[in-house]
């Protein structure tokens, strides 16, 4: 009889099929061993003497204590087991939450990968900056994470800006779903940064102070200086033919986060939510501020709370929703913890002056 602790930090369902799960690691008396895989017909292998193989099934534990279906959606869980190979043991978890308890729908959001202007730490807004090489790899990594977890979609939404569109392309390519229908809309564009567009964030902070830049970037209802006709990118953006159908009232010259949410939510309410309610699996690839608006709406966040929300680039963000499209649990990032934390920290640091 040997005693060991199985720890699982992230489990992901393969689509909506509760037979599938990914185990990230197992801790034994000899140290940590890595596992990965599967569902019915899949097996995992580890070199630890106690755990040579772990089978996955829907009804009970097999060999050395695979987490039962009722625990498959938990995060940062651990349970102890004692027994020999082939014995079935029940699992006591620190937190129990059944798969699909109250869940009717699943939604995936992705902020586009790093753009060339993100890399240069410039205010992008409605300027059509392309992805950097890092951003392309972030998008591919997000696609691999979705494919490994078995996610399938029915319809996709994105903005009319290249960095979001190409992120979506790379994600769909990585999941073998390039044929999916895609709807593009200006309403999911990034916030329009007005006169700040093209300026380096750190240099702007050095000139105006980090407090002022944070107000411009992260206040809820304060707009940055407007983009006037003398701005370097006024003609490039205002006369772009992708916006020729917009009315003068719809075409912004600067936006606050409040403004961004006000133009994004009608599209969410009238175009996206009906698709979700009809059971279609939705993927949205957009921008930091348009996605923050959706997250604020879903979670009922206060204006103060949403200002501190940093969404990492290229990392799938998963929501399980009930029939009223309310989250049944916290948002889940589909990626390793270190990558997610680093990406979020990088986003938060962008507005600070260089020391």
mmCIF file of C-alpha atoms in Angstrom:
data_model
loop_
_atom_site.group_PDB
_atom_site.id
_atom_site.type_symbol
_atom_site.label_atom_id
_atom_site.label_comp_id
_atom_site.label_asym_id
_atom_site.label_seq_id
_atom_site.Cartn_x
_atom_site.Cartn_y
_atom_site.Cartn_z
ATOM 1 C CA UNK A 1 0.000 0.000 0.000
ATOM 2 C CA UNK A 2 1.396 3.376 -0.981
ATOM 3 C CA UNK A 3 0.119 6.826 -0.245
ATOM 4 C CA UNK A 4 0.269 9.688 -2.699
ATOM 5 C CA UNK A 5 -1.438 12.963 -3.440
ATOM 6 C CA UNK A 6 -2.996 13.717 -6.786
ATOM 7 C CA UNK A 7 -3.099 17.450 -7.495
ATOM 8 C CA UNK A 8 -4.895 18.910 -10.422
ATOM 9 C CA UNK A 9 -4.622 22.620 -11.081
ATOM 10 C CA UNK A 10 -6.666 22.889 -14.281
ATOM 11 C CA UNK A 11 -9.209 20.522 -15.809
ATOM 12 C CA UNK A 12 -10.843 21.270 -19.122
ATOM 13 C CA UNK A 13 -13.789 19.526 -20.663
ATOM 14 C CA UNK A 14 -13.367 18.389 -24.237
ATOM 15 C CA UNK A 15 -16.227 20.404 -25.723
ATOM 16 C CA UNK A 16 -19.283 19.723 -23.585
ATOM 17 C CA UNK A 17 -18.517 16.035 -23.192
ATOM 18 C CA UNK A 18 -18.019 15.192 -19.480
ATOM 19 C CA UNK A 19 -16.062 12.046 -20.382
ATOM 20 C CA UNK A 20 -12.995 14.096 -21.238
ATOM 21 C CA UNK A 21 -10.571 15.804 -18.896
ATOM 22 C CA UNK A 22 -6.940 16.841 -18.716
ATOM 23 C CA UNK A 23 -4.836 16.111 -15.625
ATOM 24 C CA UNK A 24 -1.945 18.504 -15.268
ATOM 25 C CA UNK A 25 0.225 16.919 -12.614
ATOM 26 C CA UNK A 26 0.468 14.243 -9.941
ATOM 27 C CA UNK A 27 2.542 14.405 -6.753
ATOM 28 C CA UNK A 28 3.863 11.166 -5.270
ATOM 29 C CA UNK A 29 6.324 10.361 -2.471
ATOM 30 C CA UNK A 30 9.084 10.480 -5.089
ATOM 31 C CA UNK A 31 8.163 13.906 -6.407
ATOM 32 C CA UNK A 32 6.064 15.488 -9.125
ATOM 33 C CA UNK A 33 5.218 13.573 -12.265
ATOM 34 C CA UNK A 34 3.425 15.008 -15.259
ATOM 35 C CA UNK A 35 0.360 13.449 -16.815
ATOM 36 C CA UNK A 36 -1.718 14.441 -19.765
ATOM 37 C CA UNK A 37 -4.698 13.092 -21.680
ATOM 38 C CA UNK A 38 -7.776 11.943 -22.191
ATOM 39 C CA UNK A 39 -11.227 10.538 -22.046
ATOM 40 C CA UNK A 40 -12.637 7.131 -22.805
ATOM 41 C CA UNK A 41 -10.066 5.203 -24.721
ATOM 42 C CA UNK A 42 -7.299 7.546 -23.612
ATOM 43 C CA UNK A 43 -4.615 6.718 -21.059
ATOM 44 C CA UNK A 44 -1.996 8.702 -19.204
ATOM 45 C CA UNK A 45 1.488 7.574 -18.270
ATOM 46 C CA UNK A 46 3.745 8.645 -15.427
ATOM 47 C CA UNK A 47 7.124 7.320 -14.339
ATOM 48 C CA UNK A 48 6.330 7.351 -10.633
ATOM 49 C CA UNK A 49 6.366 3.841 -9.137
ATOM 50 C CA UNK A 50 2.943 4.207 -7.551
ATOM 51 C CA UNK A 51 1.180 5.581 -10.600
ATOM 52 C CA UNK A 52 2.149 3.738 -13.749
ATOM 53 C CA UNK A 53 -1.043 4.463 -15.650
ATOM 54 C CA UNK A 54 -4.313 6.207 -15.017
ATOM 55 C CA UNK A 55 -7.460 5.223 -16.866
ATOM 56 C CA UNK A 56 -10.347 7.558 -17.434
ATOM 57 C CA UNK A 57 -13.974 6.521 -17.178
ATOM 58 C CA UNK A 58 -17.341 8.051 -16.581
ATOM 59 C CA UNK A 59 -18.661 5.934 -13.738
ATOM 60 C CA UNK A 60 -15.886 5.279 -11.241
ATOM 61 C CA UNK A 61 -12.237 5.616 -10.379
ATOM 62 C CA UNK A 62 -9.769 3.313 -12.057
ATOM 63 C CA UNK A 63 -6.337 2.173 -10.930
ATOM 64 C CA UNK A 64 -5.063 4.895 -8.616
ATOM 65 C CA UNK A 65 -7.824 7.396 -8.261
ATOM 66 C CA UNK A 66 -8.670 9.388 -11.328
ATOM 67 C CA UNK A 67 -10.914 12.266 -10.205
ATOM 68 C CA UNK A 68 -14.557 11.284 -10.641
ATOM 69 C CA UNK A 69 -16.818 13.185 -13.039
ATOM 70 C CA UNK A 70 -18.198 15.337 -10.229
ATOM 71 C CA UNK A 71 -14.811 16.963 -9.768
ATOM 72 C CA UNK A 72 -13.666 17.375 -13.323
ATOM 73 C CA UNK A 73 -14.262 21.109 -13.541
ATOM 74 C CA UNK A 74 -12.439 22.049 -10.364
ATOM 75 C CA UNK A 75 -9.273 24.099 -10.349
ATOM 76 C CA UNK A 76 -6.370 23.967 -7.886
ATOM 77 C CA UNK A 77 -7.679 20.803 -6.262
ATOM 78 C CA UNK A 78 -5.965 17.994 -4.384
ATOM 79 C CA UNK A 79 -6.979 14.682 -2.842
ATOM 80 C CA UNK A 80 -5.141 11.865 -1.116
ATOM 81 C CA UNK A 81 -5.396 8.195 -2.020
ATOM 82 C CA UNK A 82 -4.188 4.977 -0.426
ATOM 83 C CA UNK A 83 -4.298 1.631 -2.142
ATOM 84 C CA UNK A 84 -2.845 -0.655 -4.737
ATOM 85 C CA UNK A 85 -3.274 -0.717 -8.501
ATOM 86 C CA UNK A 86 -6.769 -1.538 -9.691
ATOM 87 C CA UNK A 87 -8.519 -0.627 -6.447
ATOM 88 C CA UNK A 88 -11.309 1.903 -6.646
ATOM 89 C CA UNK A 89 -11.230 4.671 -4.093
ATOM 90 C CA UNK A 90 -13.572 7.542 -3.434
ATOM 91 C CA UNK A 91 -12.199 11.026 -3.569
ATOM 92 C CA UNK A 92 -12.621 13.730 -1.000
ATOM 93 C CA UNK A 93 -11.877 17.135 -2.437
ATOM 94 C CA UNK A 94 -11.207 20.463 -0.736
ATOM 95 C CA UNK A 95 -13.978 21.905 -2.949
ATOM 96 C CA UNK A 96 -16.630 20.013 -4.845
ATOM 97 C CA UNK A 97 -18.528 21.364 -7.794
ATOM 98 C CA UNK A 98 -20.226 19.042 -10.218
ATOM 99 C CA UNK A 99 -19.600 19.203 -13.920
ATOM 100 C CA UNK A 100 -22.240 21.319 -15.537
ATOM 101 C CA UNK A 101 -23.980 22.145 -12.268
ATOM 102 C CA UNK A 102 -26.343 24.876 -13.434
ATOM 103 C CA UNK A 103 -24.363 25.253 -16.668
ATOM 104 C CA UNK A 104 -26.309 25.681 -19.886
ATOM 105 C CA UNK A 105 -23.798 27.402 -22.174
ATOM 106 C CA UNK A 106 -20.084 27.942 -22.631
ATOM 107 C CA UNK A 107 -18.508 31.129 -23.988
ATOM 108 C CA UNK A 108 -14.878 31.700 -24.962
ATOM 109 C CA UNK A 109 -13.305 35.159 -25.224
ATOM 110 C CA UNK A 110 -9.799 35.909 -26.496
ATOM 111 C CA UNK A 111 -7.973 39.207 -26.542
ATOM 112 C CA UNK A 112 -5.904 39.474 -29.737
ATOM 113 C CA UNK A 113 -2.216 38.584 -29.591
ATOM 114 C CA UNK A 114 0.443 41.226 -29.121
ATOM 115 C CA UNK A 115 0.392 43.776 -31.956
ATOM 116 C CA UNK A 116 3.335 45.681 -33.403
ATOM 117 C CA UNK A 117 2.162 48.762 -31.530
ATOM 118 C CA UNK A 118 1.680 46.771 -28.311
ATOM 119 C CA UNK A 119 5.317 45.766 -28.658
ATOM 120 C CA UNK A 120 6.309 49.403 -29.135
ATOM 121 C CA UNK A 121 4.086 50.353 -26.158
ATOM 122 C CA UNK A 122 1.992 52.741 -28.246
ATOM 123 C CA UNK A 123 -1.688 53.625 -27.929
ATOM 124 C CA UNK A 124 -3.306 51.654 -30.745
ATOM 125 C CA UNK A 125 -7.028 52.271 -30.534
ATOM 126 C CA UNK A 126 -8.549 52.209 -34.008
ATOM 127 C CA UNK A 127 -5.196 52.265 -35.811
ATOM 128 C CA UNK A 128 -4.913 49.005 -37.737
ATOM 129 C CA UNK A 129 -1.672 47.659 -36.259
ATOM 130 C CA UNK A 130 -0.857 44.095 -37.296
ATOM 131 C CA UNK A 131 0.287 41.269 -35.027
ATOM 132 C CA UNK A 132 3.908 41.013 -33.993
ATOM 133 C CA UNK A 133 5.715 37.676 -34.226
ATOM 134 C CA UNK A 134 5.074 37.264 -30.508
ATOM 135 C CA UNK A 135 1.394 37.974 -31.066
ATOM 136 C CA UNK A 136 1.216 35.353 -33.799
ATOM 137 C CA UNK A 137 2.750 32.779 -31.465
ATOM 138 C CA UNK A 138 0.355 33.801 -28.659
ATOM 139 C CA UNK A 139 -2.566 33.206 -31.001
ATOM 140 C CA UNK A 140 -1.202 29.824 -32.077
ATOM 141 C CA UNK A 141 -0.665 28.887 -28.434
ATOM 142 C CA UNK A 142 -4.257 29.833 -27.649
ATOM 143 C CA UNK A 143 -5.433 27.692 -30.545
ATOM 144 C CA UNK A 144 -3.396 24.735 -29.311
ATOM 145 C CA UNK A 145 -4.855 25.115 -25.817
ATOM 146 C CA UNK A 146 -8.369 25.051 -27.234
ATOM 147 C CA UNK A 147 -7.609 22.054 -29.435
ATOM 148 C CA UNK A 148 -5.962 20.124 -26.604
ATOM 149 C CA UNK A 149 -9.050 20.749 -24.472
ATOM 150 C CA UNK A 150 -11.351 19.663 -27.287
ATOM 151 C CA UNK A 151 -13.223 22.922 -27.794
ATOM 152 C CA UNK A 152 -15.466 23.189 -30.828
ATOM 153 C CA UNK A 153 -17.401 26.255 -31.953
ATOM 154 C CA UNK A 154 -20.341 27.061 -34.188
ATOM 155 C CA UNK A 155 -19.918 30.782 -34.820
ATOM 156 C CA UNK A 156 -17.203 33.396 -34.266
ATOM 157 C CA UNK A 157 -17.202 37.158 -33.796
ATOM 158 C CA UNK A 158 -14.408 39.672 -34.097
ATOM 159 C CA UNK A 159 -13.720 43.327 -34.851
ATOM 160 C CA UNK A 160 -12.752 44.882 -38.175
ATOM 161 C CA UNK A 161 -9.143 45.413 -37.037
ATOM 162 C CA UNK A 162 -6.420 43.195 -38.473
ATOM 163 C CA UNK A 163 -4.821 42.192 -35.176
ATOM 164 C CA UNK A 164 -8.075 40.648 -33.939
ATOM 165 C CA UNK A 165 -8.997 39.105 -37.284
ATOM 166 C CA UNK A 166 -5.594 37.459 -37.730
ATOM 167 C CA UNK A 167 -5.650 36.202 -34.141
ATOM 168 C CA UNK A 168 -8.962 34.532 -34.899
ATOM 169 C CA UNK A 169 -7.562 33.046 -38.118
ATOM 170 C CA UNK A 170 -4.608 31.537 -36.261
ATOM 171 C CA UNK A 171 -6.808 30.199 -33.467
ATOM 172 C CA UNK A 172 -9.206 28.586 -35.930
ATOM 173 C CA UNK A 173 -6.304 27.153 -37.920
ATOM 174 C CA UNK A 174 -4.903 25.658 -34.725
ATOM 175 C CA UNK A 175 -8.237 24.023 -33.896
ATOM 176 C CA UNK A 176 -8.921 22.770 -37.451
ATOM 177 C CA UNK A 177 -12.036 24.961 -37.662
ATOM 178 C CA UNK A 178 -11.100 27.514 -40.325
ATOM 179 C CA UNK A 179 -14.418 26.864 -42.082
ATOM 180 C CA UNK A 180 -16.514 28.369 -39.284
ATOM 181 C CA UNK A 181 -18.696 31.407 -40.025
ATOM 182 C CA UNK A 182 -17.205 34.684 -38.811
ATOM 183 C CA UNK A 183 -18.975 37.988 -38.290
ATOM 184 C CA UNK A 184 -16.858 41.147 -38.108
ATOM 185 C CA UNK A 185 -18.130 44.362 -36.599
ATOM 186 C CA UNK A 186 -16.742 47.783 -35.734
ATOM 187 C CA UNK A 187 -18.691 47.538 -32.476
ATOM 188 C CA UNK A 188 -16.078 45.098 -31.136
ATOM 189 C CA UNK A 189 -13.195 47.423 -32.041
ATOM 190 C CA UNK A 190 -10.747 48.590 -29.430
ATOM 191 C CA UNK A 191 -11.504 51.806 -27.600
ATOM 192 C CA UNK A 192 -10.697 54.865 -29.729
ATOM 193 C CA UNK A 193 -7.812 56.625 -27.980
ATOM 194 C CA UNK A 194 -8.285 59.889 -29.840
ATOM 195 C CA UNK A 195 -5.322 62.236 -29.747
ATOM 196 C CA UNK A 196 -3.243 59.667 -27.846
ATOM 197 C CA UNK A 197 -3.270 57.282 -30.832
ATOM 198 C CA UNK A 198 0.267 56.427 -31.883
ATOM 199 C CA UNK A 199 1.921 57.933 -28.823
ATOM 200 C CA UNK A 200 4.258 55.859 -26.664
ATOM 201 C CA UNK A 201 2.555 55.111 -23.346
ATOM 202 C CA UNK A 202 5.679 55.365 -21.190
ATOM 203 C CA UNK A 203 6.764 58.616 -22.844
ATOM 204 C CA UNK A 204 3.261 60.010 -22.397
ATOM 205 C CA UNK A 205 3.408 59.016 -18.721
ATOM 206 C CA UNK A 206 6.775 60.742 -18.336
ATOM 207 C CA UNK A 207 5.346 63.892 -19.914
ATOM 208 C CA UNK A 208 1.932 64.026 -18.226
ATOM 209 C CA UNK A 209 2.475 61.805 -15.180
ATOM 210 C CA UNK A 210 1.515 58.196 -14.613
ATOM 211 C CA UNK A 211 -1.608 59.256 -12.704
ATOM 212 C CA UNK A 212 -2.933 61.202 -15.679
ATOM 213 C CA UNK A 213 -2.173 58.390 -18.121
ATOM 214 C CA UNK A 214 -3.947 55.926 -15.834
ATOM 215 C CA UNK A 215 -6.971 58.223 -15.842
ATOM 216 C CA UNK A 216 -6.938 58.334 -19.630
ATOM 217 C CA UNK A 217 -6.402 54.590 -19.947
ATOM 218 C CA UNK A 218 -8.402 53.214 -17.064
ATOM 219 C CA UNK A 219 -11.006 55.699 -15.850
ATOM 220 C CA UNK A 220 -14.525 54.626 -16.674
ATOM 221 C CA UNK A 221 -16.026 57.773 -18.144
ATOM 222 C CA UNK A 222 -13.106 60.156 -18.846
ATOM 223 C CA UNK A 223 -12.230 60.510 -22.512
ATOM 224 C CA UNK A 224 -8.716 61.151 -23.793
ATOM 225 C CA UNK A 225 -8.081 64.260 -25.903
ATOM 226 C CA UNK A 226 -9.989 63.972 -29.211
ATOM 227 C CA UNK A 227 -8.284 63.201 -32.497
ATOM 228 C CA UNK A 228 -8.435 66.410 -34.528
ATOM 229 C CA UNK A 229 -7.931 66.814 -38.267
ATOM 230 C CA UNK A 230 -4.280 67.713 -37.784
ATOM 231 C CA UNK A 231 -3.464 64.393 -36.119
ATOM 232 C CA UNK A 232 -0.977 62.174 -37.958
ATOM 233 C CA UNK A 233 -3.502 59.334 -38.213
ATOM 234 C CA UNK A 234 -6.744 61.270 -38.643
ATOM 235 C CA UNK A 235 -7.061 60.606 -42.361
ATOM 236 C CA UNK A 236 -5.843 57.026 -42.022
ATOM 237 C CA UNK A 237 -8.586 56.165 -39.536
ATOM 238 C CA UNK A 238 -11.471 58.545 -40.197
ATOM 239 C CA UNK A 239 -11.413 58.033 -43.968
ATOM 240 C CA UNK A 240 -10.869 54.262 -43.887
ATOM 241 C CA UNK A 241 -13.470 52.654 -46.138
ATOM 242 C CA UNK A 242 -14.340 50.030 -43.526
ATOM 243 C CA UNK A 243 -16.091 52.874 -41.665
ATOM 244 C CA UNK A 244 -17.824 54.631 -44.563
ATOM 245 C CA UNK A 245 -21.195 53.190 -43.522
ATOM 246 C CA UNK A 246 -21.013 54.779 -40.067
ATOM 247 C CA UNK A 247 -22.987 57.906 -39.339
ATOM 248 C CA UNK A 248 -21.257 61.017 -38.000
ATOM 249 C CA UNK A 249 -22.686 60.204 -34.565
ATOM 250 C CA UNK A 250 -21.316 56.644 -34.688
ATOM 251 C CA UNK A 251 -17.801 57.559 -35.836
ATOM 252 C CA UNK A 252 -15.846 58.440 -32.692
ATOM 253 C CA UNK A 253 -12.923 60.845 -32.368
ATOM 254 C CA UNK A 254 -12.149 59.535 -28.861
ATOM 255 C CA UNK A 255 -13.845 57.196 -26.402
ATOM 256 C CA UNK A 256 -13.956 56.436 -22.702
ATOM 257 C CA UNK A 257 -14.447 52.872 -21.505
ATOM 258 C CA UNK A 258 -18.079 53.798 -20.900
ATOM 259 C CA UNK A 259 -18.412 54.847 -24.552
ATOM 260 C CA UNK A 260 -16.772 51.611 -25.715
ATOM 261 C CA UNK A 261 -19.172 49.493 -23.689
ATOM 262 C CA UNK A 262 -22.150 51.542 -24.907
ATOM 263 C CA UNK A 263 -21.405 50.738 -28.565
ATOM 264 C CA UNK A 264 -20.351 47.098 -27.934
ATOM 265 C CA UNK A 265 -23.277 45.957 -25.772
ATOM 266 C CA UNK A 266 -26.022 46.431 -28.379
ATOM 267 C CA UNK A 267 -24.165 43.984 -30.614
ATOM 268 C CA UNK A 268 -23.753 41.594 -27.684
ATOM 269 C CA UNK A 269 -27.443 41.842 -26.752
ATOM 270 C CA UNK A 270 -28.963 41.690 -30.227
ATOM 271 C CA UNK A 271 -26.521 39.545 -32.214
ATOM 272 C CA UNK A 272 -24.439 37.341 -29.921
ATOM 273 C CA UNK A 273 -26.749 36.409 -27.043
ATOM 274 C CA UNK A 274 -29.496 35.022 -29.328
ATOM 275 C CA UNK A 275 -26.895 32.659 -30.807
ATOM 276 C CA UNK A 276 -25.814 31.518 -27.341
ATOM 277 C CA UNK A 277 -29.411 30.984 -26.225
ATOM 278 C CA UNK A 278 -30.020 28.815 -29.280
ATOM 279 C CA UNK A 279 -27.211 26.538 -28.114
ATOM 280 C CA UNK A 280 -24.495 27.661 -30.499
ATOM 281 C CA UNK A 281 -20.952 27.589 -29.164
ATOM 282 C CA UNK A 282 -19.555 31.091 -29.488
ATOM 283 C CA UNK A 283 -15.970 32.326 -29.770
ATOM 284 C CA UNK A 284 -15.266 36.067 -29.562
ATOM 285 C CA UNK A 285 -11.822 37.423 -30.464
ATOM 286 C CA UNK A 286 -11.596 41.142 -29.836
ATOM 287 C CA UNK A 287 -9.718 43.759 -27.823
ATOM 288 C CA UNK A 288 -8.870 44.547 -24.228
ATOM 289 C CA UNK A 289 -11.514 47.231 -23.718
ATOM 290 C CA UNK A 290 -14.367 45.798 -25.773
ATOM 291 C CA UNK A 291 -13.895 42.482 -23.948
ATOM 292 C CA UNK A 292 -13.709 44.234 -20.583
ATOM 293 C CA UNK A 293 -17.128 45.648 -21.385
ATOM 294 C CA UNK A 294 -18.538 42.170 -22.008
ATOM 295 C CA UNK A 295 -16.918 40.826 -18.831
ATOM 296 C CA UNK A 296 -18.300 43.760 -16.820
ATOM 297 C CA UNK A 297 -21.765 43.057 -18.177
ATOM 298 C CA UNK A 298 -21.570 39.305 -17.526
ATOM 299 C CA UNK A 299 -20.249 39.585 -13.990
ATOM 300 C CA UNK A 300 -22.101 42.737 -12.963
ATOM 301 C CA UNK A 301 -18.787 44.406 -12.135
ATOM 302 C CA UNK A 302 -18.701 47.845 -10.628
ATOM 303 C CA UNK A 303 -17.082 50.697 -12.549
ATOM 304 C CA UNK A 304 -14.205 50.599 -10.077
ATOM 305 C CA UNK A 305 -13.646 46.843 -10.366
ATOM 306 C CA UNK A 306 -13.507 46.762 -14.156
ATOM 307 C CA UNK A 307 -10.745 49.378 -14.156
ATOM 308 C CA UNK A 308 -8.422 46.863 -12.506
ATOM 309 C CA UNK A 309 -9.279 44.035 -14.897
ATOM 310 C CA UNK A 310 -6.300 43.079 -17.077
ATOM 311 C CA UNK A 311 -6.912 40.562 -19.840
ATOM 312 C CA UNK A 312 -3.814 38.762 -21.176
ATOM 313 C CA UNK A 313 -3.162 38.644 -24.915
ATOM 314 C CA UNK A 314 -3.875 35.435 -26.789
ATOM 315 C CA UNK A 315 -5.111 33.472 -23.766
ATOM 316 C CA UNK A 316 -8.609 31.903 -24.048
ATOM 317 C CA UNK A 317 -10.950 33.057 -21.294
ATOM 318 C CA UNK A 318 -13.770 30.621 -20.587
ATOM 319 C CA UNK A 319 -17.169 31.294 -19.018
ATOM 320 C CA UNK A 320 -19.774 28.707 -18.126
ATOM 321 C CA UNK A 321 -23.179 30.381 -18.212
ATOM 322 C CA UNK A 322 -26.605 29.420 -16.900
ATOM 323 C CA UNK A 323 -29.819 29.727 -18.872
ATOM 324 C CA UNK A 324 -29.988 33.444 -18.057
ATOM 325 C CA UNK A 325 -26.421 33.868 -19.360
ATOM 326 C CA UNK A 326 -25.044 34.518 -15.914
ATOM 327 C CA UNK A 327 -21.689 32.956 -14.960
ATOM 328 C CA UNK A 328 -22.019 29.847 -12.795
ATOM 329 C CA UNK A 329 -18.419 30.274 -11.630
ATOM 330 C CA UNK A 330 -15.388 32.524 -12.077
ATOM 331 C CA UNK A 331 -13.729 33.066 -15.426
ATOM 332 C CA UNK A 332 -11.166 30.415 -16.279
ATOM 333 C CA UNK A 333 -8.010 31.016 -18.312
ATOM 334 C CA UNK A 334 -7.040 28.204 -20.641
ATOM 335 C CA UNK A 335 -3.273 28.234 -20.231
ATOM 336 C CA UNK A 336 -0.533 27.597 -17.728
ATOM 337 C CA UNK A 337 -0.630 29.810 -14.658
ATOM 338 C CA UNK A 338 2.806 31.369 -15.156
ATOM 339 C CA UNK A 339 2.055 32.481 -18.722
ATOM 340 C CA UNK A 340 -1.296 33.995 -17.736
ATOM 341 C CA UNK A 341 0.115 35.905 -14.771
ATOM 342 C CA UNK A 342 3.032 37.260 -16.763
ATOM 343 C CA UNK A 343 0.793 38.383 -19.610
ATOM 344 C CA UNK A 344 -1.591 40.159 -17.226
ATOM 345 C CA UNK A 345 1.321 41.864 -15.456
ATOM 346 C CA UNK A 346 2.704 43.043 -18.797
ATOM 347 C CA UNK A 347 -0.642 44.606 -19.688
ATOM 348 C CA UNK A 348 -0.843 46.411 -16.349
ATOM 349 C CA UNK A 349 2.708 47.744 -16.719
ATOM 350 C CA UNK A 350 2.210 49.326 -20.132
ATOM 351 C CA UNK A 351 1.126 52.732 -18.858
ATOM 352 C CA UNK A 352 4.052 53.233 -16.485
ATOM 353 C CA UNK A 353 6.976 55.491 -17.268
ATOM 354 C CA UNK A 354 10.295 53.799 -17.868
ATOM 355 C CA UNK A 355 12.620 54.114 -14.898
#
